[in-house]
Coordinates of C-alpha atoms and ligand atoms in Angstrom, one line a residue:
M1 CA 0.0 0.0 0.0
E2 CA 1.7 3.1 -1.2
T3 CA 0.2 5.6 1.3
V4 CA 1.3 3.5 4.2
K5 CA 4.9 3.3 2.8
T6 CA 4.9 7.0 2.5
A7 CA 3.7 7.5 6.1
E8 CA 6.3 5.1 7.3
K9 CA 9.1 6.9 5.4
A10 CA 7.9 10.3 6.7
A11 CA 8.0 9.0 10.3
G12 CA 11.5 7.7 9.8
A13 CA 12.6 11.0 8.4
T14 CA 11.1 12.9 11.4
V15 CA 13.0 10.7 13.8
A16 CA 16.3 11.1 11.9
K17 CA 15.9 14.8 11.7
N18 CA 15.1 15.1 15.4
A19 CA 17.9 12.8 16.4
K20 CA 19.1 15.5 18.9
I21 CA 15.8 15.2 20.9
E22 CA 16.5 13.8 24.4
D23 CA 15.7 10.1 24.5
S24 CA 13.4 10.6 27.4
E25 CA 11.4 13.3 25.6
F26 CA 10.8 11.1 22.6
H27 CA 10.1 8.1 24.9
E28 CA 7.4 10.2 26.6
F29 CA 5.9 11.2 23.2
F30 CA 5.9 7.6 22.1
V31 CA 4.2 6.4 25.3
D32 CA 1.6 9.1 24.9
E33 CA 0.8 7.9 21.3
L34 CA 0.5 4.3 22.6
K35 CA -2.0 5.5 25.2
D36 CA -4.0 7.1 22.4
I37 CA -4.2 3.9 20.3
Y38 CA -4.8 1.8 23.4
W39 CA -8.0 3.9 24.1
A40 CA -8.9 3.5 20.4
E41 CA -8.6 -0.3 20.4
K42 CA -10.5 -0.6 23.7
H43 CA -13.4 1.4 22.3
L44 CA -13.4 -0.4 19.0
A45 CA -13.6 -3.7 20.9
K46 CA -16.9 -2.4 22.3
A47 CA -18.2 -0.9 19.0
L48 CA -17.6 -4.0 16.8
P49 CA -20.2 -6.2 18.4
K50 CA -22.8 -3.4 17.8
M51 CA -21.6 -3.2 14.2
K52 CA -22.0 -7.0 13.9
K53 CA -25.5 -6.8 15.3
A54 CA -26.4 -4.1 12.8
S55 CA -25.1 -6.0 9.8
T56 CA -27.5 -7.4 7.2
S57 CA -25.2 -9.9 5.5
P58 CA -23.9 -12.9 7.6
E59 CA -20.6 -12.5 5.9
L60 CA -20.1 -9.0 7.2
A61 CA -21.4 -10.0 10.6
S62 CA -18.8 -12.7 10.8
A63 CA -16.0 -10.4 9.6
F64 CA -16.9 -8.0 12.5
E65 CA -17.0 -10.9 15.0
K66 CA -13.6 -12.1 13.8
H67 CA -12.1 -8.6 14.1
T68 CA -13.5 -8.3 17.7
T69 CA -11.4 -11.2 18.7
E70 CA -8.4 -9.8 16.8
T71 CA -8.9 -6.4 18.4
E72 CA -8.7 -8.1 21.9
E73 CA -5.3 -9.4 20.7
H74 CA -4.3 -5.8 19.6
I75 CA -5.1 -4.7 23.1
S76 CA -3.0 -7.4 24.7
N77 CA -0.1 -6.6 22.2
L78 CA -0.2 -3.0 23.4
E79 CA -0.3 -4.1 27.1
Q80 CA 2.9 -6.1 26.3
V81 CA 4.5 -3.0 24.7
F82 CA 3.7 -1.0 27.9
E83 CA 5.2 -3.8 30.0
L84 CA 8.4 -3.8 27.8
L85 CA 8.7 -0.1 28.3
D86 CA 8.1 -0.4 32.0
E87 CA 5.1 1.8 31.7
K88 CA 1.6 1.4 33.1
A89 CA -1.0 0.6 30.4
V90 CA -3.2 3.7 30.5
A91 CA -5.8 4.7 27.9
K92 CA -6.0 8.3 26.8
K93 CA -9.0 9.5 24.8
C94 CA -8.4 9.3 21.1
D95 CA -10.5 12.1 19.5
A96 CA -10.0 10.7 16.0
K97 CA -11.3 7.2 16.9
A98 CA -14.1 8.6 18.9
G99 CA -15.2 10.6 15.8
L100 CA -14.9 7.6 13.6
L101 CA -17.0 5.5 15.9
E102 CA -19.6 8.3 16.2
E103 CA -19.7 8.2 12.4
A104 CA -20.4 4.4 12.5
D105 CA -23.3 5.1 15.0
G106 CA -24.6 7.7 12.6
I107 CA -24.7 5.2 9.7
I108 CA -26.7 2.8 11.8
A109 CA -29.1 5.5 12.8
D110 CA -29.5 6.8 9.3
T111 CA -30.0 3.5 7.4
E112 CA -32.7 0.9 7.5
K113 CA -32.3 -2.4 9.3
G114 CA -31.9 -5.3 6.9
T115 CA -30.6 -3.3 3.9
M116 CA -27.4 -3.7 2.0
I117 CA -27.1 0.1 2.0
R118 CA -26.5 -0.2 5.7
D119 CA -23.9 -2.9 5.1
A120 CA -22.2 -0.7 2.5
G121 CA -22.2 2.1 5.1
L122 CA -20.8 -0.1 7.8
I123 CA -18.0 -1.3 5.6
L124 CA -17.1 2.3 4.8
A125 CA -17.1 3.2 8.5
A126 CA -15.0 0.1 9.3
Q127 CA -12.5 0.8 6.6
K128 CA -12.0 4.4 7.8
V129 CA -11.2 2.8 11.2
E130 CA -8.8 0.3 9.7
H131 CA -7.0 2.9 7.7
Y132 CA -6.6 5.1 10.8
E133 CA -5.1 2.1 12.6
I134 CA -2.8 1.2 9.7
A135 CA -1.5 4.8 9.7
T136 CA -0.9 4.7 13.5
Y137 CA 0.8 1.3 13.7
G138 CA 2.8 2.0 10.5
T139 CA 4.3 5.1 12.2
L140 CA 4.7 3.7 15.7
R141 CA 6.6 0.7 14.5
V142 CA 9.1 2.9 12.7
F143 CA 9.4 4.9 16.0
A144 CA 10.1 1.7 17.8
Q145 CA 12.7 0.6 15.2
N146 CA 14.4 4.0 15.5
M147 CA 14.5 3.7 19.2
G148 CA 16.3 0.3 18.7
R149 CA 13.4 -1.6 20.1
D150 CA 12.9 -4.4 17.7
D151 CA 11.0 -6.4 20.3
I152 CA 8.3 -3.6 20.4
A153 CA 8.4 -3.1 16.7
A154 CA 7.6 -6.8 16.2
L155 CA 4.5 -6.6 18.3
L156 CA 3.3 -3.4 16.5
T157 CA 4.1 -5.0 13.1
A158 CA 1.9 -8.1 14.0
T159 CA -1.0 -5.8 14.7
L160 CA -0.3 -3.7 11.6
E161 CA -0.4 -6.8 9.4
N162 CA -3.7 -7.8 10.9
E163 CA -5.2 -4.4 10.3
K164 CA -4.1 -4.5 6.7
A165 CA -5.6 -8.0 6.2
T166 CA -8.9 -6.8 7.8
D167 CA -9.1 -3.9 5.4
E168 CA -8.5 -6.2 2.5
A169 CA -11.2 -8.6 3.7
L170 CA -13.7 -5.8 4.0
T171 CA -12.9 -4.7 0.4
E172 CA -13.5 -8.3 -0.7
I173 CA -16.9 -8.4 1.0
A174 CA -17.9 -5.0 -0.5
I175 CA -17.0 -5.8 -4.0
G176 CA -18.2 -9.4 -3.7
S177 CA -21.8 -8.4 -3.6
I178 CA -22.8 -5.8 -1.1
N179 CA -21.9 -2.7 -3.2
A180 CA -23.9 -3.9 -6.2
E181 CA -26.9 -5.0 -4.1
A182 CA -26.8 -1.7 -2.2
A183 CA -26.8 0.3 -5.5
A184 CA -29.8 -1.7 -6.7
E185 CA -31.9 -1.0 -3.5
Ligands
LIG1 FE1 -6.8 -2.9 16.0
LIG2 FE1 -8.7 -2.9 13.4

């Protein structure tokens, strides 16, 4: 994915350019960003079952169910990262994810139950979430690599790869049938 590669390169460049920044200051910034994505993952874990319940197609419902379990793993990966950094796992409100989840709620409120239009909307909302996560983990793993923490980078990469796979699976479901059926409704 080209956009992700660009974001990762940009993150690497930022760190290289700011190499004079005190380690502790960068460490603090990194931990702060981890708290942000930790909040985002915890709230997504609560939102996904609602999205599953709202889905029309069983295929989409099962994709949301699968990603609920995977999101629990993302949460535990982050808890391991906090532990490796000797930091307490604390969630700090992520305004971006809160907004994206609000948008998902809005789609459920604005569409009729049992329609493919609702499913198309839910996929759109979910892919916005996944792209946000891909951008976040893409950058954070480069930060970890630049800090010489390959152990942490490996955990973040595992989550990143799963977010990318989830995004692709949602695209497959959308182009498989939902988009065409929604357009015909
Ligand atoms: Fe996630
Ligand atoms: Fe995700």
